[in-house]
XYZ file of N, CA and C in Angstrom:
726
model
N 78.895 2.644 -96.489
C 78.846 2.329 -95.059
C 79.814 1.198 -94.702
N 79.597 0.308 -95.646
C 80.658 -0.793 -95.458
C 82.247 -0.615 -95.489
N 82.745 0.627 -96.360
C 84.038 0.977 -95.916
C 84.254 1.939 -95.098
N 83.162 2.182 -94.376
C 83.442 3.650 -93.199
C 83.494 2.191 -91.836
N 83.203 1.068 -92.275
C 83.320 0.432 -91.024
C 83.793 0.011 -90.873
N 84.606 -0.424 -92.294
C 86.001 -1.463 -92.431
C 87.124 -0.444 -91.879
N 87.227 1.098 -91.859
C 88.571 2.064 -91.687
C 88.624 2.146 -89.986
N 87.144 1.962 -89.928
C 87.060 1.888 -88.091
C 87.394 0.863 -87.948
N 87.001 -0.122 -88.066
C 87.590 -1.488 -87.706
C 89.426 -1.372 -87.380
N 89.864 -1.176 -88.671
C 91.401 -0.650 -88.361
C 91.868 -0.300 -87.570
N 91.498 1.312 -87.752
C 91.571 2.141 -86.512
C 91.690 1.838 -84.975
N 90.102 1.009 -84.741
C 90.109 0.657 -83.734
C 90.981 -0.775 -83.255
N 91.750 -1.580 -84.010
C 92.486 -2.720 -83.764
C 93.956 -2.467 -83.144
N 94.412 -1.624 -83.995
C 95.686 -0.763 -82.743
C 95.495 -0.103 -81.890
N 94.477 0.537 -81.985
C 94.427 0.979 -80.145
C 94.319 -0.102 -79.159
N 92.887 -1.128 -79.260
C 92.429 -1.943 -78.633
C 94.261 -2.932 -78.364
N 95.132 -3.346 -79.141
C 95.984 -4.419 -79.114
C 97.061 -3.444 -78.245
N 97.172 -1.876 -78.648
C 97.977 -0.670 -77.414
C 97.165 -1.274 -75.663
N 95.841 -0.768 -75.842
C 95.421 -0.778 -74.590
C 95.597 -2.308 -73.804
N 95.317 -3.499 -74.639
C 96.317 -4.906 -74.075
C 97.332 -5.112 -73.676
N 98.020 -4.574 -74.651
C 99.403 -4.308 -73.375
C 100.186 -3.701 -72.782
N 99.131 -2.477 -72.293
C 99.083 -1.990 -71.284
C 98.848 -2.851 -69.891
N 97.394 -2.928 -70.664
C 97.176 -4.132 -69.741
C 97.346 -5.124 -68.308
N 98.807 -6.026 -69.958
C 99.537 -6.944 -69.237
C 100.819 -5.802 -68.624
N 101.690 -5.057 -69.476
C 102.629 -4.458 -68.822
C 102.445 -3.684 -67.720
N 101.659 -3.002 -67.139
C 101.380 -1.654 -65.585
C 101.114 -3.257 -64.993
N 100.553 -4.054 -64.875
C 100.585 -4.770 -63.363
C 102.205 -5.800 -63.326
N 102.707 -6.100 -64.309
C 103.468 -6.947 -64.524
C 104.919 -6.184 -64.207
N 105.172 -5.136 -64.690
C 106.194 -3.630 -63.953
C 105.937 -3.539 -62.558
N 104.455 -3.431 -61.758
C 105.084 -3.437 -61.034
C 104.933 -4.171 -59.666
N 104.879 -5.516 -60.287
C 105.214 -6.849 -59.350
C 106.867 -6.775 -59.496
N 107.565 -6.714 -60.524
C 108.892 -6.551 -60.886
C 109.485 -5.575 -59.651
N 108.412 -4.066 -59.357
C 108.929 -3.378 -58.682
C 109.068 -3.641 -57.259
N 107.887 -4.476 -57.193
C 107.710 -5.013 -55.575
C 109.091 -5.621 -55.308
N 109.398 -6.593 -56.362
C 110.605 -7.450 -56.123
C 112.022 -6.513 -55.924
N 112.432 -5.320 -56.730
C 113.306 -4.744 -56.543
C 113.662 -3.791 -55.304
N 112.367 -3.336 -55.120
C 112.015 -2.828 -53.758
C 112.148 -3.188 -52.516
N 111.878 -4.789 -52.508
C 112.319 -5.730 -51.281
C 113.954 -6.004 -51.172
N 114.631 -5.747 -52.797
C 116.083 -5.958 -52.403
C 116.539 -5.056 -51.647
N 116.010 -4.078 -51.707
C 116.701 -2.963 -51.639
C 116.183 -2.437 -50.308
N 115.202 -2.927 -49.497
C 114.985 -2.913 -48.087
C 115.775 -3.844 -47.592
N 115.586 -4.783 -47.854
C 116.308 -6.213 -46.734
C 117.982 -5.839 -46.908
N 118.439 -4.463 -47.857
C 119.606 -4.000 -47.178
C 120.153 -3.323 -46.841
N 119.274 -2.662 -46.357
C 119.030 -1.158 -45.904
C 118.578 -1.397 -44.453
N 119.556 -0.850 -43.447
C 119.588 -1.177 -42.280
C 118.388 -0.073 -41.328
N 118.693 0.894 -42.417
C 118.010 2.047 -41.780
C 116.329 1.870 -41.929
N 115.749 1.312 -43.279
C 114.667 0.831 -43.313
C 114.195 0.459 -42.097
N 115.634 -0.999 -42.141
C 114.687 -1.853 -40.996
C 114.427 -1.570 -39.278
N 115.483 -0.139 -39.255
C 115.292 0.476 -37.620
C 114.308 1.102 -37.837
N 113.862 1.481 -38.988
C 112.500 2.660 -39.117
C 110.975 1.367 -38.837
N 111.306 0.674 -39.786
C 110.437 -0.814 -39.784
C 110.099 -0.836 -38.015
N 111.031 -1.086 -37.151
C 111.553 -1.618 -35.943
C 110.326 -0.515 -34.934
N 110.838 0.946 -35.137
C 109.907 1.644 -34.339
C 108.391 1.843 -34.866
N 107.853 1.936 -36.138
C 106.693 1.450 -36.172
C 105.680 0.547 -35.667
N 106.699 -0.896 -35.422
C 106.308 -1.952 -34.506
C 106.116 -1.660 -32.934
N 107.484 -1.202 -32.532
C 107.620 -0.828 -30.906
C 106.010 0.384 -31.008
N 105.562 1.408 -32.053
C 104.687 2.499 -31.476
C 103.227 1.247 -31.281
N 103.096 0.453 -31.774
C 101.998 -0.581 -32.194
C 102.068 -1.181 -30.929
N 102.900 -2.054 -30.496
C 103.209 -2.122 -29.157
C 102.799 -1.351 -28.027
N 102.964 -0.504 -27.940
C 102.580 0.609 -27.152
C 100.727 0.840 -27.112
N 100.189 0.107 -28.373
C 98.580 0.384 -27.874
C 98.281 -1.072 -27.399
N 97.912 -1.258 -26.171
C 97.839 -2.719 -25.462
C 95.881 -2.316 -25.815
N 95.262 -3.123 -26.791
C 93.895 -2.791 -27.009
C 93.056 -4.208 -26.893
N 92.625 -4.922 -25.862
C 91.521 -6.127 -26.723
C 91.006 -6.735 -28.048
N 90.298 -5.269 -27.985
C 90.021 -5.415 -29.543
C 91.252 -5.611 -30.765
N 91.618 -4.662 -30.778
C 93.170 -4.908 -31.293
C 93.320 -6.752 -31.698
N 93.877 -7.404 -30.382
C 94.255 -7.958 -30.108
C 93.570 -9.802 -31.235
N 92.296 -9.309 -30.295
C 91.140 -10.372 -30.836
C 91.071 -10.122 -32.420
N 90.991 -8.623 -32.871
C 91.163 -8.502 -34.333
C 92.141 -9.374 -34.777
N 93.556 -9.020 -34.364
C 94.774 -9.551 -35.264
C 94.771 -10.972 -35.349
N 94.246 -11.533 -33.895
C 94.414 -12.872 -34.072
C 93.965 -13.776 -34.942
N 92.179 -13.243 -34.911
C 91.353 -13.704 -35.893
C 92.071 -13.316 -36.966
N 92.057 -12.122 -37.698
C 92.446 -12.470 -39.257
C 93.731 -13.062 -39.389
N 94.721 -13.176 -38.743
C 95.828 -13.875 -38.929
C 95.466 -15.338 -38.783
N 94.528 -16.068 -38.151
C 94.010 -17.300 -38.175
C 93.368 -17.428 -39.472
N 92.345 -16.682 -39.814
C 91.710 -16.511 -40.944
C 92.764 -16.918 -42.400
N 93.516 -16.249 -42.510
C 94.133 -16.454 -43.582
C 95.423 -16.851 -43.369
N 95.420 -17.723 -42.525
C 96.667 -18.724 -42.527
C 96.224 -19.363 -43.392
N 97.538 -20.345 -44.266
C 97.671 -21.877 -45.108
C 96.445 -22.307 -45.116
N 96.198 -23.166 -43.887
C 95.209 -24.412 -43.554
C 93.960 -23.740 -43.880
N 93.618 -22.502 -42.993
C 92.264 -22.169 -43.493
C 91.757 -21.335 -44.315
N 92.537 -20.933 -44.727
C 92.268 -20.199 -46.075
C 92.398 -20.922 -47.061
N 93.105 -22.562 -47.382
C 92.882 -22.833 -48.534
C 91.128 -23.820 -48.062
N 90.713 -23.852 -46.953
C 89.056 -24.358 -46.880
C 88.486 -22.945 -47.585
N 88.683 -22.061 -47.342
C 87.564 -20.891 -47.388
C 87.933 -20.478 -49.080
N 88.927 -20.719 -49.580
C 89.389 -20.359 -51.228
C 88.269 -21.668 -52.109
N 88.459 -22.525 -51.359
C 87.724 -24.155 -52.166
C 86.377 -23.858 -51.585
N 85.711 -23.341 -50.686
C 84.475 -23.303 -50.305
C 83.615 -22.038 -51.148
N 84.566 -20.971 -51.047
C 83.619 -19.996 -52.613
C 83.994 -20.332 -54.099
N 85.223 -20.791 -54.402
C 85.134 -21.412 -55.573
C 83.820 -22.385 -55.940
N 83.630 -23.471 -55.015
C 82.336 -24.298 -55.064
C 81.185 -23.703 -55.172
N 80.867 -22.897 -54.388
C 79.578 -21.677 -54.085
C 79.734 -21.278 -55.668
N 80.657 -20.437 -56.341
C 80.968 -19.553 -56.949
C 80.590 -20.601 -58.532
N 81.182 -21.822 -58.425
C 80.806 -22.509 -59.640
C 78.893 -23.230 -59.359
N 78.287 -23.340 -58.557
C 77.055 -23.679 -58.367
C 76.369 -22.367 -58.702
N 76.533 -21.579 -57.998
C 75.978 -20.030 -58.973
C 76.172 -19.597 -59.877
N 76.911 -20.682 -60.548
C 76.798 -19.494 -62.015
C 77.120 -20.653 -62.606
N 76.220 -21.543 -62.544
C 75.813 -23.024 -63.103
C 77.010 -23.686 -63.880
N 78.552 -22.960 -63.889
C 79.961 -23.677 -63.948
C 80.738 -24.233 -63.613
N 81.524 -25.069 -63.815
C 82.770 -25.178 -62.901
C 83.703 -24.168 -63.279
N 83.816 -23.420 -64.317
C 85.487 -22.538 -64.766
C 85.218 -21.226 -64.166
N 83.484 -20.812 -63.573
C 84.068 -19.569 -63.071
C 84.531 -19.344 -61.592
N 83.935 -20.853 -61.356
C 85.027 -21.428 -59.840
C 86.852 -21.467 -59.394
N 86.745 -22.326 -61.078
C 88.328 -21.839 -61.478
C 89.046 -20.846 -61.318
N 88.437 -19.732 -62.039
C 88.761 -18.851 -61.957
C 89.024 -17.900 -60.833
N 88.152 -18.149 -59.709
C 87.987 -17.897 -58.725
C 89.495 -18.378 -57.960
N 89.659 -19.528 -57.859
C 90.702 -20.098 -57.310
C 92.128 -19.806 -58.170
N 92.065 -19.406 -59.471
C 93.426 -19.487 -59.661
C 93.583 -17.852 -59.308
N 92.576 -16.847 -59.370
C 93.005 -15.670 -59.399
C 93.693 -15.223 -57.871
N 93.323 -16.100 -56.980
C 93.607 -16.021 -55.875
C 95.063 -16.497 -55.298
N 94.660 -18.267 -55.914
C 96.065 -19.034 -55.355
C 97.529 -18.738 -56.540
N 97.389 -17.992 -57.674
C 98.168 -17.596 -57.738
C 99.490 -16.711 -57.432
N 98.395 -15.536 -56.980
C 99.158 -14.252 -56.326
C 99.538 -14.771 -55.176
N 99.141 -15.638 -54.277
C 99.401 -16.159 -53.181
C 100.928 -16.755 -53.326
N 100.556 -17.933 -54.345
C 102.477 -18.663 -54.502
C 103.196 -17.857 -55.132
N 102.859 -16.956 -55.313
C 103.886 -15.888 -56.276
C 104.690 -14.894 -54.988
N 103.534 -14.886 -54.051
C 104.224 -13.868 -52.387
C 105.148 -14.469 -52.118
N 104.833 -16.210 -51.847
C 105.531 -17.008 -51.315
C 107.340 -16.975 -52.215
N 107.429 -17.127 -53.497
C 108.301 -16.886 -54.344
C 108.985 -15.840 -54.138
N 108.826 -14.717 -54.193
C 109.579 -13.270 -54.031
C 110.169 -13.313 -52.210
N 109.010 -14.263 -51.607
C 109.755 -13.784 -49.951
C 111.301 -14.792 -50.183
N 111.378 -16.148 -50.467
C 112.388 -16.614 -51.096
C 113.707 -16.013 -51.889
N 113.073 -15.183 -52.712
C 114.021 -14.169 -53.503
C 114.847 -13.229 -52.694
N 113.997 -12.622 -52.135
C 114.217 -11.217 -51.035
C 115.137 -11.705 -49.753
N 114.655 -12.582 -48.934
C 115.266 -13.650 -48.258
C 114.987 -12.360 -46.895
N 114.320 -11.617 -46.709
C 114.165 -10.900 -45.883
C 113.854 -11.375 -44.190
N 114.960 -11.001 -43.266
C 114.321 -11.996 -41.998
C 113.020 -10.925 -40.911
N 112.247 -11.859 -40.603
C 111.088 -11.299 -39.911
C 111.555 -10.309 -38.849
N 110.995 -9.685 -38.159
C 111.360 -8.713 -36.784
C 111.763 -9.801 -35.741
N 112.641 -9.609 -34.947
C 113.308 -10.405 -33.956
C 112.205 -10.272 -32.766
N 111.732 -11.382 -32.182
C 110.685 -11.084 -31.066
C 111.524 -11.079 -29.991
N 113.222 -10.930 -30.241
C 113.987 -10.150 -28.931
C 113.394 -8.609 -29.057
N 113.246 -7.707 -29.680
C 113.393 -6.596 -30.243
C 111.699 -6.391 -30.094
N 110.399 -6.976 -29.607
C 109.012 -6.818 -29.256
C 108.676 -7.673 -28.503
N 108.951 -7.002 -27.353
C 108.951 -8.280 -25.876
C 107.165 -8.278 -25.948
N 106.215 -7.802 -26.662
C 104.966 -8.071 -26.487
C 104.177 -8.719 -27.583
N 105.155 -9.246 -28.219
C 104.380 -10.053 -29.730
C 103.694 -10.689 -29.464
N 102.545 -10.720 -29.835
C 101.646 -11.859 -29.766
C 101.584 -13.734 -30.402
N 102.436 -13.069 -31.719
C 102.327 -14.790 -32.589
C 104.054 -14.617 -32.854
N 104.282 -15.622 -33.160
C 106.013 -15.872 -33.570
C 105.660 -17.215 -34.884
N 106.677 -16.318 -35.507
C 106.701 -17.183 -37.251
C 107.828 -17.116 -37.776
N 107.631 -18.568 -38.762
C 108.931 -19.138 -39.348
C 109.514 -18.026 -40.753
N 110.186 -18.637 -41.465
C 110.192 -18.002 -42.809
C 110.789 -16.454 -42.975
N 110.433 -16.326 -44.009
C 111.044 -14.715 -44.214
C 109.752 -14.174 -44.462
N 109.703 -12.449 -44.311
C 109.475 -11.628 -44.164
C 108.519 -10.712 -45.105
N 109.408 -10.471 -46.316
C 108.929 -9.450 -47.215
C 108.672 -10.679 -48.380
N 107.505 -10.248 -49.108
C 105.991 -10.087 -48.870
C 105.406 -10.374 -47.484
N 104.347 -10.035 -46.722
C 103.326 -10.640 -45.851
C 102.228 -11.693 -46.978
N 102.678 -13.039 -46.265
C 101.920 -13.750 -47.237
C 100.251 -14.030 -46.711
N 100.259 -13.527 -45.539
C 98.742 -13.069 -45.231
C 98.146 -12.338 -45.697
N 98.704 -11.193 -45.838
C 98.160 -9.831 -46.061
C 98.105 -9.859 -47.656
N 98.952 -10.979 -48.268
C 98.523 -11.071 -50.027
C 97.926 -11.701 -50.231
N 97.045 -13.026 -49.530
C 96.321 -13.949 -49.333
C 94.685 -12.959 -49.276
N 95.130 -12.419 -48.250
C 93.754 -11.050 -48.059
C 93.161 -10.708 -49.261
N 94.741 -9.964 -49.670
C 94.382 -8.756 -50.347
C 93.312 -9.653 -51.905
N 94.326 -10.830 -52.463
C 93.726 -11.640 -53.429
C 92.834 -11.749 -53.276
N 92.068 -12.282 -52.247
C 90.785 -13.401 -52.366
C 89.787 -12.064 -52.401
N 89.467 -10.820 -51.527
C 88.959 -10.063 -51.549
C 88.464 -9.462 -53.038
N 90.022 -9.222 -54.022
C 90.347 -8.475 -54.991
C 89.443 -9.360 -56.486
N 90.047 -10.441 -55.883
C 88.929 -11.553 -56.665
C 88.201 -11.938 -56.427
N 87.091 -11.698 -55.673
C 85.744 -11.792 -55.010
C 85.245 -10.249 -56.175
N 85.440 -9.094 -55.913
C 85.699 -8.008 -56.469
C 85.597 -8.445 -58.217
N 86.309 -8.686 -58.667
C 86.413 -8.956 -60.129
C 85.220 -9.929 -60.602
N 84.656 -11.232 -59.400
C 83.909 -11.908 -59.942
C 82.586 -11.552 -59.738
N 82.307 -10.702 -58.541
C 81.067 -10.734 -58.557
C 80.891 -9.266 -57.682
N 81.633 -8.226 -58.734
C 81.254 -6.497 -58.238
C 80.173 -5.937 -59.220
N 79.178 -6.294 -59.122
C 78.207 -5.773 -60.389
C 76.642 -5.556 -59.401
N 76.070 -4.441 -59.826
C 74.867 -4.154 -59.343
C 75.016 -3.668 -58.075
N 74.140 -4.372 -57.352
C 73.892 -4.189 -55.326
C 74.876 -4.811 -55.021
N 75.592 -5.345 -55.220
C 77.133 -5.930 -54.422
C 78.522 -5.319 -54.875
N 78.158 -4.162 -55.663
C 79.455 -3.707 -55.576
C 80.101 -2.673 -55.191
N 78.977 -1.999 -54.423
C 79.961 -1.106 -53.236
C 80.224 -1.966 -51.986
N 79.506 -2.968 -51.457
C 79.946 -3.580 -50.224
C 81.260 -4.485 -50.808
N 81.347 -4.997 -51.951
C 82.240 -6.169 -52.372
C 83.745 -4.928 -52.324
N 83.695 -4.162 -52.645
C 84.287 -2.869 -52.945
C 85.203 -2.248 -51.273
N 84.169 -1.970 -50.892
C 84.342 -1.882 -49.380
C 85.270 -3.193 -48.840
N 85.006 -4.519 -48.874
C 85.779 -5.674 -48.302
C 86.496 -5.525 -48.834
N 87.048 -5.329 -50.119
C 88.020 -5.526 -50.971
C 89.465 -3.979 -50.353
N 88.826 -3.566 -49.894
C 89.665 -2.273 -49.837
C 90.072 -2.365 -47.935
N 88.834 -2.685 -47.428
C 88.960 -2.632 -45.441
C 89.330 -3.905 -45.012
N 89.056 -5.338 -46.316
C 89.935 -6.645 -45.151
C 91.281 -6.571 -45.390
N 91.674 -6.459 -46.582
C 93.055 -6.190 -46.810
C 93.870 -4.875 -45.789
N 93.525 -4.095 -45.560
C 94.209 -3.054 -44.933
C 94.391 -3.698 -43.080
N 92.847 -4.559 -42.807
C 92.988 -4.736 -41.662
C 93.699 -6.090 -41.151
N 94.140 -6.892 -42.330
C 95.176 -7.684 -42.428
C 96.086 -7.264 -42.021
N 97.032 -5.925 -42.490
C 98.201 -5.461 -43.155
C 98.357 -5.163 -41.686
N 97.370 -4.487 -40.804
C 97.620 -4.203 -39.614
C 97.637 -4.829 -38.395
N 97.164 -6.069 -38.758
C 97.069 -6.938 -38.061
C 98.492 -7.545 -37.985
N 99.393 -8.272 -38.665
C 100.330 -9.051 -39.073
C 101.106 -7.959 -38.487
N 101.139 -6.776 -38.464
C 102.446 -5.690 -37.478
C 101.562 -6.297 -36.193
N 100.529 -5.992 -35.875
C 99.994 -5.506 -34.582
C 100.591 -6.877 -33.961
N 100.690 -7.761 -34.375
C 101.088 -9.406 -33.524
C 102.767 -9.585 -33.418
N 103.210 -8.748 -34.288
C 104.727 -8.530 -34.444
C 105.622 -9.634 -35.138
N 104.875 -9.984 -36.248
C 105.950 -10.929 -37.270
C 105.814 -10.450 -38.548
N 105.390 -9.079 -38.742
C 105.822 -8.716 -40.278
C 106.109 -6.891 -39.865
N 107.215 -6.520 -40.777
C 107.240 -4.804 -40.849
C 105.775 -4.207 -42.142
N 105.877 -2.958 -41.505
C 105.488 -1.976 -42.199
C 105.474 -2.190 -43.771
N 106.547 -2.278 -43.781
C 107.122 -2.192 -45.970
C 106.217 -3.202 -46.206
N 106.351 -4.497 -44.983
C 106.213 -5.970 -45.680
C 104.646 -6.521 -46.003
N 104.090 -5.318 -45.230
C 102.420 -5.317 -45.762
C 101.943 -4.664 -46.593
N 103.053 -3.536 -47.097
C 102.587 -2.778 -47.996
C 103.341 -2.978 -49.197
N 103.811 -3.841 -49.660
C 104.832 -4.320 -50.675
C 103.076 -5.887 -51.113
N 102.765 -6.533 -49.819
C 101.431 -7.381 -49.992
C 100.281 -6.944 -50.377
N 100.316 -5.796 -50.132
C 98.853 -4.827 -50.494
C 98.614 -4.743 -51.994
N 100.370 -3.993 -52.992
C 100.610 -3.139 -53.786
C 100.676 -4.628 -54.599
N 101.685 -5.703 -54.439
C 101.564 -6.881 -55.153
C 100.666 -7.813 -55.480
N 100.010 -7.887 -54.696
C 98.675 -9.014 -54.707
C 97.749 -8.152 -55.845
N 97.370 -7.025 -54.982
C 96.287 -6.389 -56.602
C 96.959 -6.251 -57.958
N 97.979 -6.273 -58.070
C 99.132 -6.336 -59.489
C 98.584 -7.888 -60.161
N 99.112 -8.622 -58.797
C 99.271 -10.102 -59.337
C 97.831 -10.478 -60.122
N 96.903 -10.248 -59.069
C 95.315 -10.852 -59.266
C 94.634 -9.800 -60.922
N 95.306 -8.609 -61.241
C 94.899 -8.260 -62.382
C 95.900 -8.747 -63.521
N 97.038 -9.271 -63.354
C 98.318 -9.701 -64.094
C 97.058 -10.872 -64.238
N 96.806 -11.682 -63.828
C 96.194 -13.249 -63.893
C 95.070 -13.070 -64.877
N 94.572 -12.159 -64.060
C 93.050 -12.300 -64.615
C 93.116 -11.644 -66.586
N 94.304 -10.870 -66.254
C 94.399 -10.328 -67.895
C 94.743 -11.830 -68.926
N 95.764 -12.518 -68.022
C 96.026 -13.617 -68.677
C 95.129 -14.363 -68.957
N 94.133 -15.054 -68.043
C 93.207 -15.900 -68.594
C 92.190 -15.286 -69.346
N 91.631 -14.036 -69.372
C 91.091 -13.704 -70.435
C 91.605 -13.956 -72.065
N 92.683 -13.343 -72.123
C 93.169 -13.588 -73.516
C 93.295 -14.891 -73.519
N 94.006 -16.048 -72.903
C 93.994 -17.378 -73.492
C 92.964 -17.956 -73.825
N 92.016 -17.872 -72.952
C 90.183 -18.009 -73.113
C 89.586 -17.495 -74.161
N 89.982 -16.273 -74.792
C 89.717 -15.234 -75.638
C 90.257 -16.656 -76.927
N 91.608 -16.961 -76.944
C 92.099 -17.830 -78.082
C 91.429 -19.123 -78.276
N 91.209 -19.565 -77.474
C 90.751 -20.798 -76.629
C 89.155 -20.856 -77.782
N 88.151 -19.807 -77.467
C 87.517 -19.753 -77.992
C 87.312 -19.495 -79.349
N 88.368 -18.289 -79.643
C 88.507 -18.261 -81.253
C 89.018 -19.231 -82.330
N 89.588 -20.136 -81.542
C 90.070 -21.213 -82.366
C 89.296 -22.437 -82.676
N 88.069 -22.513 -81.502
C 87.135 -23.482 -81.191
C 86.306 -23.154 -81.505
N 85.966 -22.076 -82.011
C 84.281 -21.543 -82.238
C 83.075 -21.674 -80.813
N 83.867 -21.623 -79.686
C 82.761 -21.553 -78.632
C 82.228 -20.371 -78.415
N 82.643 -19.449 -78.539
C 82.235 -17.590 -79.020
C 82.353 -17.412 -77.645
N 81.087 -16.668 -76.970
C 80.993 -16.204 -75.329
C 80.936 -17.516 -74.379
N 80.929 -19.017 -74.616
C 80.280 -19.799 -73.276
C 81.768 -20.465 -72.838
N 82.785 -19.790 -72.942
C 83.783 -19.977 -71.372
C 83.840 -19.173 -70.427
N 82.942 -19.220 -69.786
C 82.583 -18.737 -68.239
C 83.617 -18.050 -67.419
N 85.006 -18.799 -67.533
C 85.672 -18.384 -66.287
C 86.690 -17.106 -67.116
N 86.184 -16.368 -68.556
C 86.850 -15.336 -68.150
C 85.992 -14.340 -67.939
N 84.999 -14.520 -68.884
C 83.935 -13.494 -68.597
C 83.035 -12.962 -66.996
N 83.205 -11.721 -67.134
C 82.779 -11.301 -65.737
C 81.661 -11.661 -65.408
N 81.370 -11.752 -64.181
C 79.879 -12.014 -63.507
C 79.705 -10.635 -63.657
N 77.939 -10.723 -64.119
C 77.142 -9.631 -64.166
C 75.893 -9.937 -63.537
């Protein structure tokens, strides 16, 4: 018995170290792709007239609701208040689960993918829609363009809300937010007229890359962290909430 478990053991050590980096490589390809993708819009003229009438048809629905939607979540996950509401469930998040690291965790899985949007819009250098070109915009903003750093701000905190605490009775509703605030971000940030089409969906496709790129990472270092220390299972912030 003891060598039918030692050949499995084997066996099973190259797959398991295949399926790792996998892992790390499918989200890490294609944040890479997000980035190549944005070059290759911001010079592409035709993109951005296609970009252009998507906005103008959005324009065209003059809705309240609409309106009050976009504003709020674009307030919502601006800078200022989204980094209160990132530090306010991290806190929550480490008092429930009697830690501080799965608070951590909480916050880096988030504010990472976040400065990483911020990084690639830099790269890309993509300029926003001209509010000559949507005489009905609602908000006007600085910066460049591609990523929407709202709509990756969304998509994160949701995605990692999701990872920390989708288990049991909370994980079709956690599931649900994770999938309907992000989208109603993405539509929001056109509907006010300072981001294109691509540039929410380049935030959508990157942020969930980024936030599983992270979270693969701190597992394994945590994973070492512990094997080297003999703490076995009690570092909190990689292990999932159950």
């Amino acid at each position: 018995m003891g060598d039918a478990d030692s050949v499995v053991h084997r066996q099973a050590t190259p797959y398991r170290a295949v399926r790792a980096a996998i892992g790390f490589a499918v989200p890490a390809l294609v944040m890479v792709a997000v980035l190549v993708v944005g070059w290759l819009i911001a010079a592409s003229a035709s993109v951005t007239r296609w970009d252009l009438s998507v906005l103008h048809g959005l324009e065209s629905v003059q809705s309240p609701i609409f309106v009050a939607l976009s504003l709020g979540l674009s307030w919502l996950f601006s800078p200022v208040v989204a980094s209160v509401v990132i530090a306010v469930a991290a806190v929550a998040t480490g008092i429930a689960r009697r830690s501080v690291w799965p608070g951590v965790r909480l916050a880096v899985l988030v504010l990472v993918p976040w400065l990483g949007s911020t990084l690639i819009k830099v790269l890309v250098h993509r300029p926003r829609p001209f509010s000559t070109d949507l005489p009905h915009h609602l908000l006007t903003a600085t910066g460049f363009s591609y990523p929407s750093g709202h709509t990756a701000l969304a998509t994160a905190f949701c995605v990692a809300l999701f990872l920390m605490w989708g288990r049991g009775r909370l994980r079709a509703p956690l599931l649900a937010v994770a999938i309907a605030v992000p989208l109603l971000t993405a539509f929001a940030r056109m509907y006010v007229g300072v981001h294109n089409l691509t540039d929410v969906l380049a935030s959508l496709v990157y942020a969930t890359a980024a936030v599983f790129l992270v979270d693969r990472i701190m597992r394994a270092v945590a994973a070492r962290f512990a094997a080297s220390h003999g703490v076995g299972g009690s570092v909190g912030f990689v292990a999932r909430v159950r």
